[in-house]
Amino acid sequence: MQKRFSDGALLAILFGAAVIGYLEIVDDTTLLFGVVLVVTVILGNRVDDAHAEIEYLKKRIEETENQISRLWLDR
């Protein structure tokens, strides 16, 4: 599993980008690119978490179906 920033850390980076944009240290295009990049990473993390949860639930459903089949055959 790869190491990644937590959502809190990425939101802190986003906040820092907003402050930099407010102080007009960089131009708007660069700031927009940074914000889009951070939001994309946050959404990517959420999608990865959801995919892992779906795979876990599929495995649990399969195990439960196997248990039900064994119980049904034992009757």
mmCIF file of C-alpha atoms in Angstrom:
data_model
loop_
_atom_site.group_PDB
_atom_site.id
_atom_site.type_symbol
_atom_site.label_atom_id
_atom_site.label_comp_id
_atom_site.label_asym_id
_atom_site.label_seq_id
_atom_site.Cartn_x
_atom_site.Cartn_y
_atom_site.Cartn_z
ATOM 1 C CA MET A 1 0.000 0.000 0.000
ATOM 2 C CA GLN A 2 1.343 3.400 -0.898
ATOM 3 C CA LYS A 3 1.937 6.187 1.580
ATOM 4 C CA ARG A 4 -0.322 9.177 1.017
ATOM 5 C CA PHE A 5 -1.281 12.426 2.666
ATOM 6 C CA SER A 6 -4.367 12.480 4.842
ATOM 7 C CA ASP A 7 -7.291 14.653 3.809
ATOM 8 C CA GLY A 8 -6.451 17.063 6.632
ATOM 9 C CA ALA A 9 -2.930 17.595 5.318
ATOM 10 C CA LEU A 10 -4.198 18.140 1.805
ATOM 11 C CA LEU A 11 -6.790 20.617 3.051
ATOM 12 C CA ALA A 12 -4.009 22.468 4.886
ATOM 13 C CA ILE A 13 -2.119 22.675 1.589
ATOM 14 C CA LEU A 14 -5.308 23.960 -0.058
ATOM 15 C CA PHE A 15 -5.660 26.592 2.675
ATOM 16 C CA GLY A 16 -2.043 27.616 2.124
ATOM 17 C CA ALA A 17 -2.747 27.965 -1.588
ATOM 18 C CA ALA A 18 -5.740 30.179 -0.804
ATOM 19 C CA VAL A 19 -3.574 32.421 1.385
ATOM 20 C CA ILE A 20 -0.925 32.643 -1.332
ATOM 21 C CA GLY A 21 -3.641 33.524 -3.849
ATOM 22 C CA TYR A 22 -5.070 36.170 -1.548
ATOM 23 C CA LEU A 23 -1.658 37.755 -1.073
ATOM 24 C CA GLU A 24 -1.163 37.590 -4.857
ATOM 25 C CA ILE A 25 2.275 36.002 -4.571
ATOM 26 C CA VAL A 26 1.585 33.874 -7.652
ATOM 27 C CA ASP A 27 -0.746 34.430 -10.579
ATOM 28 C CA ASP A 28 -4.301 33.081 -10.659
ATOM 29 C CA THR A 29 -3.573 30.368 -13.229
ATOM 30 C CA THR A 30 -0.854 28.807 -11.089
ATOM 31 C CA LEU A 31 -3.077 28.970 -8.027
ATOM 32 C CA LEU A 32 -6.002 27.403 -9.885
ATOM 33 C CA PHE A 33 -3.756 24.600 -11.130
ATOM 34 C CA GLY A 34 -2.594 23.912 -7.562
ATOM 35 C CA VAL A 35 -6.134 23.900 -6.191
ATOM 36 C CA VAL A 36 -7.322 21.544 -8.930
ATOM 37 C CA LEU A 37 -4.359 19.262 -8.246
ATOM 38 C CA VAL A 38 -5.074 19.092 -4.499
ATOM 39 C CA VAL A 39 -8.795 18.502 -5.011
ATOM 40 C CA THR A 40 -8.009 15.778 -7.555
ATOM 41 C CA VAL A 41 -5.731 14.026 -5.069
ATOM 42 C CA ILE A 42 -8.375 14.237 -2.326
ATOM 43 C CA LEU A 43 -11.039 12.798 -4.631
ATOM 44 C CA GLY A 44 -8.616 10.100 -5.801
ATOM 45 C CA ASN A 45 -8.029 9.094 -2.185
ATOM 46 C CA ARG A 46 -11.778 8.870 -1.629
ATOM 47 C CA VAL A 47 -12.239 6.731 -4.749
ATOM 48 C CA ASP A 48 -9.424 4.390 -3.661
ATOM 49 C CA ASP A 49 -10.989 4.034 -0.212
ATOM 50 C CA ALA A 50 -14.404 3.329 -1.734
ATOM 51 C CA HIS A 51 -12.923 0.741 -4.103
ATOM 52 C CA ALA A 52 -11.193 -1.047 -1.224
ATOM 53 C CA GLU A 53 -14.435 -1.020 0.778
ATOM 54 C CA ILE A 54 -16.360 -2.497 -2.170
ATOM 55 C CA GLU A 55 -13.815 -5.305 -2.555
ATOM 56 C CA TYR A 56 -14.008 -6.034 1.188
ATOM 57 C CA LEU A 57 -17.817 -6.160 1.072
ATOM 58 C CA LYS A 58 -17.758 -8.459 -1.972
ATOM 59 C CA LYS A 59 -15.493 -10.825 -0.052
ATOM 60 C CA ARG A 60 -17.793 -10.722 2.997
ATOM 61 C CA ILE A 61 -20.850 -11.417 0.821
ATOM 62 C CA GLU A 62 -19.117 -14.398 -0.758
ATOM 63 C CA GLU A 63 -18.109 -15.771 2.658
ATOM 64 C CA THR A 64 -21.654 -15.310 3.955
ATOM 65 C CA GLU A 65 -23.118 -17.064 0.912
ATOM 66 C CA ASN A 66 -20.740 -19.977 1.502
ATOM 67 C CA GLN A 67 -21.795 -20.190 5.156
ATOM 68 C CA ILE A 68 -25.478 -20.123 4.182
ATOM 69 C CA SER A 69 -24.881 -22.880 1.635
ATOM 70 C CA ARG A 70 -23.120 -25.042 4.233
ATOM 71 C CA LEU A 71 -25.896 -24.486 6.767
ATOM 72 C CA TRP A 72 -28.551 -25.244 4.173
ATOM 73 C CA LEU A 73 -26.813 -28.489 3.148
ATOM 74 C CA ASP A 74 -26.435 -29.566 6.785
ATOM 75 C CA ARG A 75 -30.224 -29.546 7.318
#
